[in-house]
Tab-separated table of C-alpha atoms in Angstrom:
chain	number	residue	atom	x	y	z
A	255	MET	CA	25.303	76.470	40.931
A	256	ASN	CA	23.260	79.630	41.509
A	257	SER	CA	19.829	79.651	43.066
A	258	LYS	CA	18.052	80.731	39.853
A	259	LEU	CA	19.394	77.697	37.986
A	260	ILE	CA	18.369	75.404	40.832
A	261	VAL	CA	14.829	76.799	40.797
A	262	ARG	CA	14.691	76.503	36.999
A	263	LEU	CA	15.842	72.868	37.046
A	264	PHE	CA	13.383	72.115	39.837
A	265	LEU	CA	10.478	73.552	37.865
A	266	ILE	CA	11.562	71.654	34.755
A	267	GLY	CA	11.724	68.438	36.800
A	268	VAL	CA	8.231	69.027	38.194
A	269	ALA	CA	6.875	69.678	34.704
A	270	LEU	CA	8.516	66.530	33.328
A	271	LEU	CA	7.130	64.436	36.186
A	272	ALA	CA	3.632	65.874	35.669
A	273	VAL	CA	3.702	65.103	31.946
A	274	GLY	CA	5.038	61.595	32.593
A	275	LEU	CA	2.330	60.852	35.158
A	276	LEU	CA	-0.345	62.213	32.845
A	277	VAL	CA	0.792	60.012	29.936
A	278	GLY	CA	1.076	56.970	32.227
A	279	ALA	CA	-2.413	57.501	33.654
A	280	THR	CA	-4.188	58.183	30.354
A	281	ASN	CA	-2.486	55.859	27.831
A	282	ARG	CA	-4.734	53.371	26.028
A	283	PHE	CA	-2.061	51.080	24.619
A	284	MET	CA	-3.324	47.913	26.330
A	285	PRO	CA	-6.574	46.042	25.588
A	286	PHE	CA	-9.393	45.667	28.097
A	287	ALA	CA	-8.249	44.262	31.447
A	288	ALA	CA	-10.268	41.129	32.292
A	289	SER	CA	-8.173	39.471	35.010
A	290	ALA	CA	-6.374	40.209	38.252
A	291	GLU	CA	-3.082	39.597	36.444
A	292	ALA	CA	-4.021	42.193	33.831
A	293	LYS	CA	-4.395	44.914	36.452
A	294	ALA	CA	-0.987	44.135	38.001
A	295	THR	CA	0.680	43.977	34.591
A	296	ASP	CA	-0.909	47.260	33.500
A	297	SER	CA	0.337	48.996	36.651
A	298	LEU	CA	3.885	47.895	35.810
A	299	PHE	CA	3.455	48.930	32.190
A	300	ASN	CA	2.115	52.373	33.127
A	301	PHE	CA	5.033	52.886	35.538
A	302	MET	CA	7.438	52.108	32.690
A	303	ILE	CA	5.560	54.537	30.419
A	304	VAL	CA	6.006	57.309	33.017
A	305	ILE	CA	9.761	56.724	33.167
A	306	ALA	CA	10.090	56.366	29.386
A	307	THR	CA	8.151	59.603	28.815
A	308	ILE	CA	10.367	61.574	31.197
A	309	ILE	CA	13.562	60.193	29.657
A	310	PHE	CA	12.251	60.888	26.155
A	311	LEU	CA	11.436	64.507	27.026
A	312	ILE	CA	14.835	65.049	28.671
A	313	VAL	CA	16.781	63.620	25.738
A	314	GLU	CA	14.717	65.389	23.069
A	315	GLY	CA	14.655	68.599	25.070
A	316	VAL	CA	18.435	68.705	25.429
A	317	LEU	CA	18.822	67.831	21.749
A	318	ILE	CA	16.488	70.614	20.558
A	319	TYR	CA	18.009	73.139	22.993
A	320	SER	CA	21.511	72.266	21.766
A	321	ILE	CA	20.500	72.620	18.106
A	322	VAL	CA	19.039	76.068	18.743
A	323	ARG	CA	21.497	77.361	21.345
A	324	PHE	CA	24.748	76.185	19.779
A	325	ARG	CA	23.889	76.515	16.126
A	326	LYS	CA	26.794	77.727	14.003
A	327	LYS	CA	26.357	81.308	12.892
A	328	PRO	CA	26.537	82.187	9.167
A	329	GLY	CA	30.107	82.818	8.062
A	330	ASP	CA	31.674	81.243	11.166
A	331	GLU	CA	34.368	78.844	9.925
A	332	THR	CA	36.218	78.427	13.237
A	333	ASP	CA	36.488	75.213	15.207
A	334	GLY	CA	34.485	74.810	18.361
A	335	PRO	CA	36.246	74.954	21.721
A	336	PRO	CA	37.768	71.632	22.891
A	337	ILE	CA	35.694	69.771	25.464
A	338	HIS	CA	37.369	67.270	27.760
A	339	GLY	CA	34.173	65.926	29.312
A	340	SER	CA	32.855	65.807	32.850
A	341	THR	CA	33.485	62.861	35.130
A	342	ALA	CA	30.615	63.861	37.403
A	343	LEU	CA	28.207	64.044	34.463
A	344	GLU	CA	29.313	60.652	33.123
A	345	ILE	CA	28.861	59.047	36.547
A	346	THR	CA	25.424	60.643	36.859
A	347	TRP	CA	24.092	59.482	33.494
A	348	THR	CA	25.410	55.981	34.161
A	349	ALA	CA	24.213	55.656	37.767
A	350	ILE	CA	20.668	56.965	37.254
A	351	PRO	CA	19.754	54.518	34.413
A	352	ALA	CA	21.346	51.679	36.392
A	353	ILE	CA	19.156	52.510	39.393
A	354	ILE	CA	16.068	52.747	37.162
A	355	VAL	CA	16.774	49.368	35.525
A	356	LEU	CA	17.381	47.747	38.922
A	357	GLY	CA	14.121	49.147	40.261
A	358	LEU	CA	12.167	47.958	37.221
A	359	SER	CA	13.747	44.511	37.511
A	360	ILE	CA	12.632	44.167	41.135
A	361	TYR	CA	9.127	45.460	40.359
A	362	SER	CA	8.804	43.190	37.289
A	363	TYR	CA	9.919	40.132	39.236
A	364	GLN	CA	7.363	40.837	41.961
A	365	VAL	CA	4.562	41.056	39.396
A	366	PHE	CA	5.761	37.868	37.684
A	367	ALA	CA	6.106	35.958	40.960
A	368	ASN	CA	2.628	36.992	42.110
A	369	THR	CA	1.092	35.694	38.872
A	370	GLN	CA	2.740	32.298	39.450
A	371	ASN	CA	1.489	31.812	42.991
A	372	GLY	CA	-1.151	29.116	43.356
A	373	ARG	CA	-4.566	29.917	44.792
A	374	ASP	CA	-7.010	27.780	46.743
A	375	GLY	CA	-9.678	26.087	44.648
A	376	GLU	CA	-7.838	26.288	41.351
A	377	LEU	CA	-9.589	24.946	38.265
A	378	VAL	CA	-7.168	22.960	36.099
A	379	VAL	CA	-7.701	23.161	32.321
A	380	ARG	CA	-5.486	21.159	29.945
A	381	VAL	CA	-4.618	23.053	26.766
A	382	LYS	CA	-3.257	21.474	23.595
A	383	GLY	CA	-1.884	23.480	20.698
A	384	GLN	CA	-1.341	21.978	17.282
A	385	GLN	CA	-1.372	23.158	13.693
A	386	PHE	CA	-3.583	25.151	13.694
A	387	ILE	CA	-6.038	24.881	16.570
A	388	TRP	CA	-6.325	25.018	20.346
A	389	SER	CA	-8.306	22.359	22.214
A	390	PHE	CA	-9.254	22.231	25.886
A	391	ASP	CA	-9.792	19.420	28.390
A	392	TYR	CA	-11.927	20.294	31.410
A	393	PRO	CA	-12.179	18.447	34.731
A	394	HIS	CA	-15.063	15.945	34.801
A	395	PRO	CA	-16.351	13.525	37.449
A	396	ALA	CA	-14.428	10.262	37.761
A	397	GLY	CA	-15.369	7.730	35.100
A	398	VAL	CA	-17.018	10.294	32.822
A	399	GLN	CA	-15.724	10.500	29.284
A	400	ALA	CA	-15.874	13.792	27.421
A	401	GLN	CA	-14.829	15.422	24.199
A	402	GLN	CA	-12.284	18.204	24.081
A	403	GLY	CA	-13.731	21.675	23.817
A	404	SER	CA	-12.949	23.991	20.928
A	405	GLU	CA	-13.969	26.968	23.081
A	406	LEU	CA	-12.339	28.036	26.340
A	407	HIS	CA	-15.048	28.544	28.961
A	408	LEU	CA	-14.062	29.841	32.406
A	409	PRO	CA	-16.123	30.721	35.498
A	410	VAL	CA	-15.698	34.325	36.588
A	411	ASN	CA	-13.740	35.022	39.795
A	412	THR	CA	-12.418	31.447	39.888
A	413	PRO	CA	-8.630	30.873	39.826
A	414	VAL	CA	-7.467	28.785	36.870
A	415	ARG	CA	-4.258	26.893	36.174
A	416	PHE	CA	-3.581	26.065	32.542
A	417	GLU	CA	-1.445	23.016	31.783
A	418	ILE	CA	-0.219	23.590	28.240
A	419	GLU	CA	1.319	21.222	25.701
A	420	ALA	CA	2.028	21.134	21.972
A	421	ALA	CA	1.325	18.182	19.685
A	422	ASP	CA	3.696	19.138	16.882
A	423	VAL	CA	5.690	22.393	16.852
A	424	LEU	CA	6.219	25.322	19.207
A	425	HIS	CA	3.074	27.398	19.798
A	426	GLY	CA	2.322	30.379	22.016
A	427	PHE	CA	-0.729	30.479	24.325
A	428	TRP	CA	-1.851	34.111	24.654
A	429	ILE	CA	-5.022	35.783	25.898
A	430	PRO	CA	-4.378	39.543	25.540
A	431	GLU	CA	-7.202	40.623	27.865
A	432	PHE	CA	-5.761	38.397	30.618
A	433	ARG	CA	-2.145	39.536	29.986
A	434	ILE	CA	-0.926	35.936	30.121
A	435	LYS	CA	1.476	34.330	27.636
A	436	GLN	CA	3.129	30.917	27.791
A	437	ASP	CA	4.965	28.736	25.294
A	438	ALA	CA	3.404	25.425	24.292
A	439	VAL	CA	6.411	23.140	23.895
A	440	PRO	CA	6.373	19.642	22.323
A	441	GLY	CA	7.260	16.966	24.853
A	442	ARG	CA	6.682	18.971	28.036
A	443	ILE	CA	3.938	20.606	30.100
A	444	THR	CA	4.121	24.321	30.833
A	445	GLU	CA	1.843	26.211	33.208
A	446	VAL	CA	0.327	29.647	33.630
A	447	ARG	CA	-2.271	30.908	36.113
A	448	VAL	CA	-5.024	33.490	35.884
A	449	LEU	CA	-7.977	34.833	37.855
A	450	PRO	CA	-10.671	36.038	35.397
A	451	THR	CA	-12.540	38.988	36.880
A	452	GLU	CA	-14.706	40.281	34.031
A	453	LYS	CA	-17.420	38.360	32.198
A	454	GLY	CA	-17.305	38.565	28.420
A	455	GLN	CA	-15.959	37.042	25.228
A	456	TYR	CA	-12.282	37.251	24.330
A	457	ALA	CA	-9.837	35.248	22.200
A	458	VAL	CA	-6.906	32.908	22.730
A	459	VAL	CA	-4.370	33.245	19.938
A	460	CYS	CA	-0.969	31.838	19.022
A	461	TYR	CA	1.946	34.267	19.208
A	462	GLU	CA	4.572	31.917	17.730
A	463	LEU	CA	4.876	31.613	13.931
A	464	CYS	CA	3.900	27.941	13.678
A	465	GLY	CA	3.154	27.449	9.973
A	466	ASN	CA	0.904	28.534	7.117
A	467	GLY	CA	-2.228	28.624	9.255
A	468	HIS	CA	-0.701	30.588	12.152
A	469	ALA	CA	-2.938	33.606	11.571
A	470	LEU	CA	-6.037	31.375	11.840
A	471	MET	CA	-5.049	29.812	15.160
A	472	HIS	CA	-7.469	31.499	17.525
A	473	ASN	CA	-10.342	30.233	19.655
A	474	LEU	CA	-13.196	31.846	21.538
A	475	VAL	CA	-12.783	32.527	25.274
A	476	VAL	CA	-15.966	32.892	27.326
A	477	VAL	CA	-15.894	34.098	30.943
A	478	GLU	CA	-19.272	33.454	32.522
A	479	GLU	CA	-21.124	32.580	35.717
A	480	ARG	CA	-20.372	29.225	37.313
A	481	ASP	CA	-23.754	27.724	36.365
A	482	ALA	CA	-23.218	28.522	32.679
A	483	TYR	CA	-19.689	27.086	32.843
A	484	ASP	CA	-20.953	23.859	34.455
A	485	LYS	CA	-23.637	23.546	31.769
A	486	TYR	CA	-21.064	23.885	28.992
A	487	VAL	CA	-18.683	21.347	30.532
A	488	SER	CA	-21.568	18.876	30.996
A	489	SER	CA	-22.465	19.285	27.316
A	490	LEU	CA	-19.047	17.884	26.400
A	491	GLU	CA	-19.714	14.546	28.089
A	492	VAL	CA	-20.229	11.616	25.713
A	493	LYS	CA	-21.332	8.037	26.067
A	494	PRO	CA	-18.223	5.820	26.186
A	495	LEU	CA	-17.924	3.287	23.367
A	496	THR	CA	-15.846	0.169	22.863
A	497	ARG	CA	-13.692	0.209	19.773
A	498	PRO	CA	-15.395	-1.907	17.056
A	499	GLN	CA	-13.736	-4.509	14.875
A	500	GLU	CA	-15.279	-3.018	11.755
A	501	ALA	CA	-16.002	0.544	10.724
A	502	ASN	CA	-19.349	2.101	11.629
A	503	ALA	CA	-20.774	5.606	11.724
A	504	GLU	CA	-21.391	5.580	15.477
A	505	TRP	CA	-17.673	5.047	16.129
A	506	GLY	CA	-16.873	7.817	13.658
A	507	LYS	CA	-19.063	10.230	15.581
A	508	TYR	CA	-17.406	9.192	18.824
A	509	LEU	CA	-13.942	9.866	17.382
A	510	ILE	CA	-15.035	13.327	16.274
A	511	GLN	CA	-16.741	14.197	19.545
A	512	THR	CA	-13.815	13.061	21.682
A	513	ASN	CA	-11.482	14.979	19.347
A	514	VAL	CA	-9.060	12.109	18.912
A	515	TYR	CA	-7.859	13.632	15.653
A	516	SER	CA	-8.603	17.265	16.630
A	517	CYS	CA	-11.388	17.645	14.075
A	518	ALA	CA	-13.511	19.650	16.522
A	519	GLY	CA	-11.080	22.529	16.640
A	520	CYS	CA	-11.517	23.401	12.950
A	521	HIS	CA	-14.866	22.116	11.667
A	522	TYR	CA	-18.478	22.895	12.526
A	523	LEU	CA	-21.090	20.143	12.816
A	524	ASP	CA	-24.350	20.518	14.704
A	525	ASP	CA	-24.967	16.782	14.995
A	526	ALA	CA	-21.660	16.230	16.830
A	527	GLY	CA	-21.813	19.467	18.822
A	528	ILE	CA	-18.514	20.798	17.468
A	529	LYS	CA	-18.092	24.483	16.619
A	530	GLY	CA	-14.760	25.032	14.910
A	531	VAL	CA	-14.514	27.874	12.400
A	532	THR	CA	-11.059	27.451	10.864
A	533	GLY	CA	-12.180	24.811	8.357
A	534	PRO	CA	-15.337	24.387	6.236
A	535	THR	CA	-18.584	23.285	7.878
A	536	TRP	CA	-19.576	19.610	7.839
A	537	ASN	CA	-23.313	20.267	8.040
A	538	ASN	CA	-24.962	18.493	5.071
A	539	LEU	CA	-21.567	17.259	3.871
A	540	GLY	CA	-23.210	14.057	2.668
A	541	ASP	CA	-25.157	16.153	0.163
A	542	THR	CA	-22.402	18.491	-0.956
A	543	ALA	CA	-19.387	16.152	-1.099
A	544	ALA	CA	-20.441	14.502	-4.365
A	545	LYS	CA	-20.873	17.903	-6.057
A	546	ARG	CA	-17.499	19.438	-5.277
A	547	VAL	CA	-15.381	17.383	-7.697
A	548	PRO	CA	-17.323	16.096	-10.750
A	549	SER	CA	-15.065	13.059	-11.228
A	550	GLU	CA	-15.275	11.867	-7.588
A	551	ASP	CA	-18.138	10.349	-5.627
A	552	ALA	CA	-18.853	11.546	-2.077
A	553	ARG	CA	-16.932	8.735	-0.323
A	554	THR	CA	-13.830	9.203	-2.448
A	555	TYR	CA	-13.959	12.976	-2.014
A	556	ILE	CA	-14.201	12.801	1.798
A	557	THR	CA	-11.548	10.079	2.068
A	558	HIS	CA	-9.089	11.972	-0.117
A	559	SER	CA	-9.809	15.201	1.743
A	560	ILE	CA	-8.761	13.520	4.995
A	561	LEU	CA	-5.697	11.674	3.725
A	562	TYR	CA	-4.509	14.272	1.202
A	563	PRO	CA	-5.992	17.576	2.430
A	564	ASN	CA	-4.278	19.754	-0.165
A	565	GLU	CA	-5.737	17.734	-3.054
A	566	TYR	CA	-9.211	19.280	-2.809
A	567	VAL	CA	-9.220	22.642	-1.045
A	568	VAL	CA	-12.656	24.173	-0.456
A	569	PRO	CA	-12.832	27.672	-2.031
A	570	GLY	CA	-12.357	30.379	0.555
A	571	TYR	CA	-10.088	28.280	2.795
A	572	PRO	CA	-6.272	28.220	2.601
A	573	ALA	CA	-4.237	25.151	1.738
A	574	GLY	CA	-1.651	23.744	4.130
A	575	VAL	CA	-3.701	24.274	7.285
A	576	MET	CA	-5.075	20.766	7.859
A	577	PRO	CA	-2.565	18.194	9.216
A	578	GLN	CA	-0.884	16.236	6.433
A	579	ASN	CA	-0.194	13.000	8.330
A	580	PHE	CA	-3.624	11.376	8.804
A	581	SER	CA	-2.606	8.633	6.362
A	582	GLU	CA	-0.047	7.584	8.991
A	583	ARG	CA	-2.154	8.249	12.107
A	584	MET	CA	-5.488	6.683	11.088
A	585	ASP	CA	-6.098	3.002	10.576
A	586	ASP	CA	-8.812	1.734	8.239
A	587	VAL	CA	-11.411	1.326	10.983
A	588	ASP	CA	-11.101	4.909	12.202
A	589	LEU	CA	-10.867	6.382	8.706
A	590	ASN	CA	-13.877	4.552	7.303
A	591	SER	CA	-15.902	5.147	10.474
A	592	ILE	CA	-15.395	8.896	10.161
A	593	VAL	CA	-16.235	8.795	6.468
A	594	ASP	CA	-19.378	6.714	7.138
A	595	TYR	CA	-20.522	9.222	9.746
A	596	LEU	CA	-19.866	12.270	7.565
A	597	LEU	CA	-21.755	10.673	4.664
A	598	LYS	CA	-24.808	10.552	6.936
A	599	GLN	CA	-24.734	14.330	7.406
A	600	THR	CA	-27.444	15.229	4.925
A	601	SER	CA	-30.445	17.528	4.790
A	602	THR	CA	-32.699	14.522	5.505
A	603	PRO	CA	-32.950	14.335	9.324
A	604	GLN	CA	-33.589	10.595	9.599
A	605	THR	CA	-30.251	9.749	7.955
A	606	SER	CA	-28.254	11.500	10.633
A	607	VAL	CA	-26.845	9.589	13.598
A	608	LYS	CA	-28.559	10.853	16.729
A	609	ALA	CA	-26.434	12.829	19.199
A	610	GLN	CA	-25.400	10.962	22.314
């Protein structure tokens, strides 16, 4: 190999490396990085982009050069010269990719292992996924009863361990800005850790196709100061009640606030302090229920909407999103208590059950 060819290949290699580094340093493929894990993941991703860019340019460059350099001339009907291959070249283009893949495997495992390491002072948040909502249980003082949150609030710069489960089918817990993903599997608890580093509002979404309402399965994520987080968690605390023998509105409110049937993840109701957005609002439902179906009174409408949710679908909301098995899960006391409470949600303040 003559010196001119060596210099030429060297300059080409330098140019390819420069372009690869430039693309890796300036790409904007990933969303905003809001956690320590995001920064480590992005570094790995950018490294892979550098390598992929260089390989792409080499392959496309050789292809274009070959098309131009070895193009058949007009009128040339002869066969090309026989080529028997090059053992050295075959070893080279096998060994180099193998080394690259091995290096990426080691680097990827290091990033993965570091994201799984526990940290001192971890906050443990229980996450439940079900069709088609996420709900969150936060740590509370011993003996304190609280409702599940429909929003994920986290204190900034505090390590968090999520314990994730699914109530029905396979779901996927994903916060893109944190670069964390973990399956929610029925019958088992999975875990993932994160250290939020940037205050702001993000979203937790489901990345597994889990049914008709999959596209609606997202909840607000709020990273905030510790005082604001503590205030939110305290707002979820409710006065414990003893299960009554007969239905009453107070028990219905308690069931909704404690999210026994996961109502809080989908519906919005000021009186109960729930802020779901997937389903229609329950504010003033006692006024509007009797007007939605002319042949049904308010009690019948609400009861049927719970037991047979596809029978009366509110305009603007898709069918098949609300669980279909409440007729099996709810007994008469719970069902009628919830209905009694929702009937009290009217525009007349004194008819509403006071918040606990």
